[in-house]
């Protein structure tokens, strides 16, 4: 505020704004979902490479045609790879972003939806999120706690005549009507985050000397006071100081934000006043502000807790106010750390402390990012909600950066999601949508890896036992195409409530176990099909290819309904698109050997008795998968 002549000693990237900008253009830290995708891809690459190389060398050892063996091995690799995964993820995320937009959350980075579902810690300020965000001046009191028109007048002059950035506290003071006719402003000492005080110098009509009026954080105002207004001005004794701090603590515990007001006549007028003039002041009273909690926030916090999401408050307010708000809205307070505590802690100590801390109070902007990193070090998927310039680095560092449409531009640019209203209800709905999206993505992974691995394992084994290739490369690719068609609709599938009940992450070890259990199960019934075709039907190469093709597609399409849920099939209703697409693919598969195009793929019609046996094998496979699923999940639990 005011005017000045300045010398610029830092420009561009060397300024504070420049440092923030440099941190924002760095590649965002790898999120939990991205790490999971990378781990899954590496696992599939290893399995595919080992299986394909084994099949190729064995077939070459049997002195089969090398080119045909190579094409067969490549087709195996294609069949084993869940090549639709990128598209499935994109479709799932796009559908999720549309659903979230309808609920008031604009998704800027699609992948953040998956992280939103995996989030287990949400860090947020209390103002406007837990509270209404409309600050009201509740009272102007003198040093002993009585209503005071003088304290209100001093506060009004200070808020009205200062020319810095307006803040909600000043706006609340200016809602009162105070007559300041004839008062002349002489100078001001702007607010800063170190002093936490704002002063103006005014000349009252008829006053012998200008008056310096200071308001700010109570501790910082008391620090420059030597006197107190109690039945006249008296020295500020230790007992006075303790009584003032007792009142401050009592009001803070009731949820009030308390500022102090002090004055000092300035006997020697001068052109410019500085922070050095804030000394030997007289403490005259308190300003009490109240920002009431939102009516429904307690219910929303309970819903978030039920979803397994811990809420942590990061605020610049004092710890007593933050504790009161948390307790009022029903947020259990396990521990409190202040900005001073954070400064005294090494990173390793902070990593442990954040687990037991609910409120981070009196923190400065630079400490927010440190808190986010500490939570991530302890294995949490962290969401951060902020709307200011200094919130940009923690928004960028968090797994899910959340801002609001009224935030500054740099905060919205750094965020992954922008809320159209500052409301935890929107977050709750977004988390549920993120978990639905993640659940449907994992469904495809479970279906594709288990079915593909089983079929490819069967082909690899059959290629060692048969005098001909168990299936032609073009037939393998056709199986892959037909079995993937129903899975394209997985984004519209219904999701069981247990998938939404708690945060879930990529677990490559669990996926590997799932594949190694249900893949071989598929192979057992594939080998049963081989026995029927070779020993009962006496199949030649074309009949063998046709019979196994029909069994492979039907079994993969039907077992989807068992593997898509942890519940018994009868208790989990699939989406309509998945149901109808699977039915259509099944009909096409059964009819394909009987239409003219069959010869193009090397198929020929199946005898009715063989087709009936294939149906029985498919039904037996579905029943076995359902029984094995229950045992598998019981053991996993």
CSV table of N, CA, C and O in Angstrom, one decimal, residues 38-54 77 80-82 453 508-509 512 515:
chain,number,residue,atom,x,y,z
A,38,UNK,N,2.2,-49.0,-14.0
A,38,UNK,CA,3.6,-49.4,-14.4
A,38,UNK,C,3.9,-50.7,-13.8
A,38,UNK,O,4.5,-51.6,-14.6
A,39,UNK,N,3.6,-51.0,-12.6
A,39,UNK,CA,3.9,-52.3,-12.0
A,39,UNK,C,3.1,-53.5,-12.7
A,39,UNK,O,3.7,-54.5,-13.0
A,40,UNK,N,1.9,-53.2,-13.1
A,40,UNK,CA,1.1,-54.2,-13.8
A,40,UNK,C,1.7,-54.5,-15.2
A,40,UNK,O,1.8,-55.6,-15.6
A,41,UNK,N,2.0,-53.4,-15.9
A,41,UNK,CA,2.6,-53.6,-17.2
A,41,UNK,C,3.9,-54.4,-17.2
A,41,UNK,O,4.1,-55.2,-18.1
A,42,UNK,N,4.7,-54.1,-16.2
A,42,UNK,CA,6.0,-54.8,-16.1
A,42,UNK,C,5.7,-56.3,-15.8
A,42,UNK,O,6.4,-57.2,-16.4
A,43,UNK,N,4.8,-56.6,-15.0
A,43,UNK,CA,4.4,-58.0,-14.7
A,43,UNK,C,4.0,-58.7,-15.9
A,43,UNK,O,4.4,-59.9,-16.3
A,44,UNK,N,3.1,-58.1,-16.7
A,44,UNK,CA,2.6,-58.7,-17.9
A,44,UNK,C,3.7,-58.9,-19.0
A,44,UNK,O,3.7,-59.9,-19.7
A,45,UNK,N,4.6,-57.9,-19.0
A,45,UNK,CA,5.7,-58.0,-20.0
A,45,UNK,C,6.6,-59.3,-19.7
A,45,UNK,O,7.0,-60.0,-20.6
A,46,UNK,N,6.9,-59.5,-18.4
A,46,UNK,CA,7.7,-60.6,-18.0
A,46,UNK,C,7.0,-61.9,-18.4
A,46,UNK,O,7.6,-62.8,-19.0
A,47,UNK,N,5.7,-62.1,-18.0
A,47,UNK,CA,5.0,-63.3,-18.3
A,47,UNK,C,4.9,-63.6,-19.8
A,47,UNK,O,5.1,-64.7,-20.2
A,48,UNK,N,4.6,-62.6,-20.5
A,48,UNK,CA,4.4,-62.7,-22.0
A,48,UNK,C,5.7,-63.1,-22.6
A,48,UNK,O,5.8,-64.0,-23.4
A,49,UNK,N,6.8,-62.5,-22.2
A,49,UNK,CA,8.1,-62.8,-22.8
A,49,UNK,C,8.5,-64.2,-22.5
A,49,UNK,O,8.9,-65.0,-23.5
A,50,UNK,N,8.4,-64.7,-21.3
A,50,UNK,CA,8.8,-66.0,-20.9
A,50,UNK,C,7.9,-67.1,-21.6
A,50,UNK,O,8.5,-68.1,-22.2
A,51,UNK,N,6.6,-66.9,-21.7
A,51,UNK,CA,5.7,-67.9,-22.3
A,51,UNK,C,5.9,-67.9,-23.8
A,51,UNK,O,6.0,-69.0,-24.4
A,52,UNK,N,6.1,-66.8,-24.4
A,52,UNK,CA,6.2,-66.8,-25.9
A,52,UNK,C,7.5,-67.4,-26.3
A,52,UNK,O,7.6,-68.2,-27.3
A,53,UNK,N,8.6,-67.1,-25.6
A,53,UNK,CA,9.9,-67.6,-26.0
A,53,UNK,C,9.9,-69.1,-25.8
A,53,UNK,O,10.5,-69.9,-26.6
A,54,UNK,N,9.3,-69.6,-24.7
A,54,UNK,CA,9.2,-71.0,-24.4
A,54,UNK,C,8.5,-71.7,-25.6
A,54,UNK,O,8.9,-72.8,-26.1
A,77,UNK,N,1.4,-63.9,-27.9
A,77,UNK,CA,1.7,-62.6,-27.2
A,77,UNK,C,0.6,-61.6,-27.2
A,77,UNK,O,0.2,-61.0,-26.2
A,80,UNK,N,-2.3,-62.8,-25.0
A,80,UNK,CA,-2.0,-62.7,-23.6
A,80,UNK,C,-2.1,-61.2,-23.1
A,80,UNK,O,-2.4,-60.9,-21.9
A,81,UNK,N,-1.8,-60.3,-24.0
A,81,UNK,CA,-1.7,-58.9,-23.6
A,81,UNK,C,-3.1,-58.3,-23.5
A,81,UNK,O,-3.9,-58.4,-24.4
A,82,UNK,N,-3.5,-57.6,-22.4
A,82,UNK,CA,-4.7,-56.9,-22.3
A,82,UNK,C,-4.7,-55.6,-23.0
A,82,UNK,O,-4.6,-54.5,-22.5
A,453,UNK,N,-4.6,-65.5,-19.9
A,453,UNK,CA,-3.5,-66.4,-19.4
A,453,UNK,C,-3.9,-67.9,-19.5
A,453,UNK,O,-3.1,-68.7,-19.9
A,508,UNK,N,-0.5,-55.4,-7.5
A,508,UNK,CA,0.0,-56.2,-8.5
A,508,UNK,C,0.2,-57.7,-8.0
A,508,UNK,O,-0.1,-58.6,-8.7
A,509,UNK,N,0.6,-57.8,-6.7
A,509,UNK,CA,0.7,-59.2,-6.2
A,509,UNK,C,-0.7,-59.9,-6.1
A,509,UNK,O,-0.8,-61.1,-6.5
A,512,UNK,N,-1.6,-60.9,-9.7
A,512,UNK,CA,-0.8,-62.1,-10.1
A,512,UNK,C,-1.4,-63.4,-9.5
A,512,UNK,O,-1.5,-64.4,-10.2
A,515,UNK,N,-4.6,-64.3,-11.3
A,515,UNK,CA,-4.3,-64.8,-12.6
A,515,UNK,C,-3.8,-66.3,-12.5
A,515,UNK,O,-4.2,-67.1,-13.3
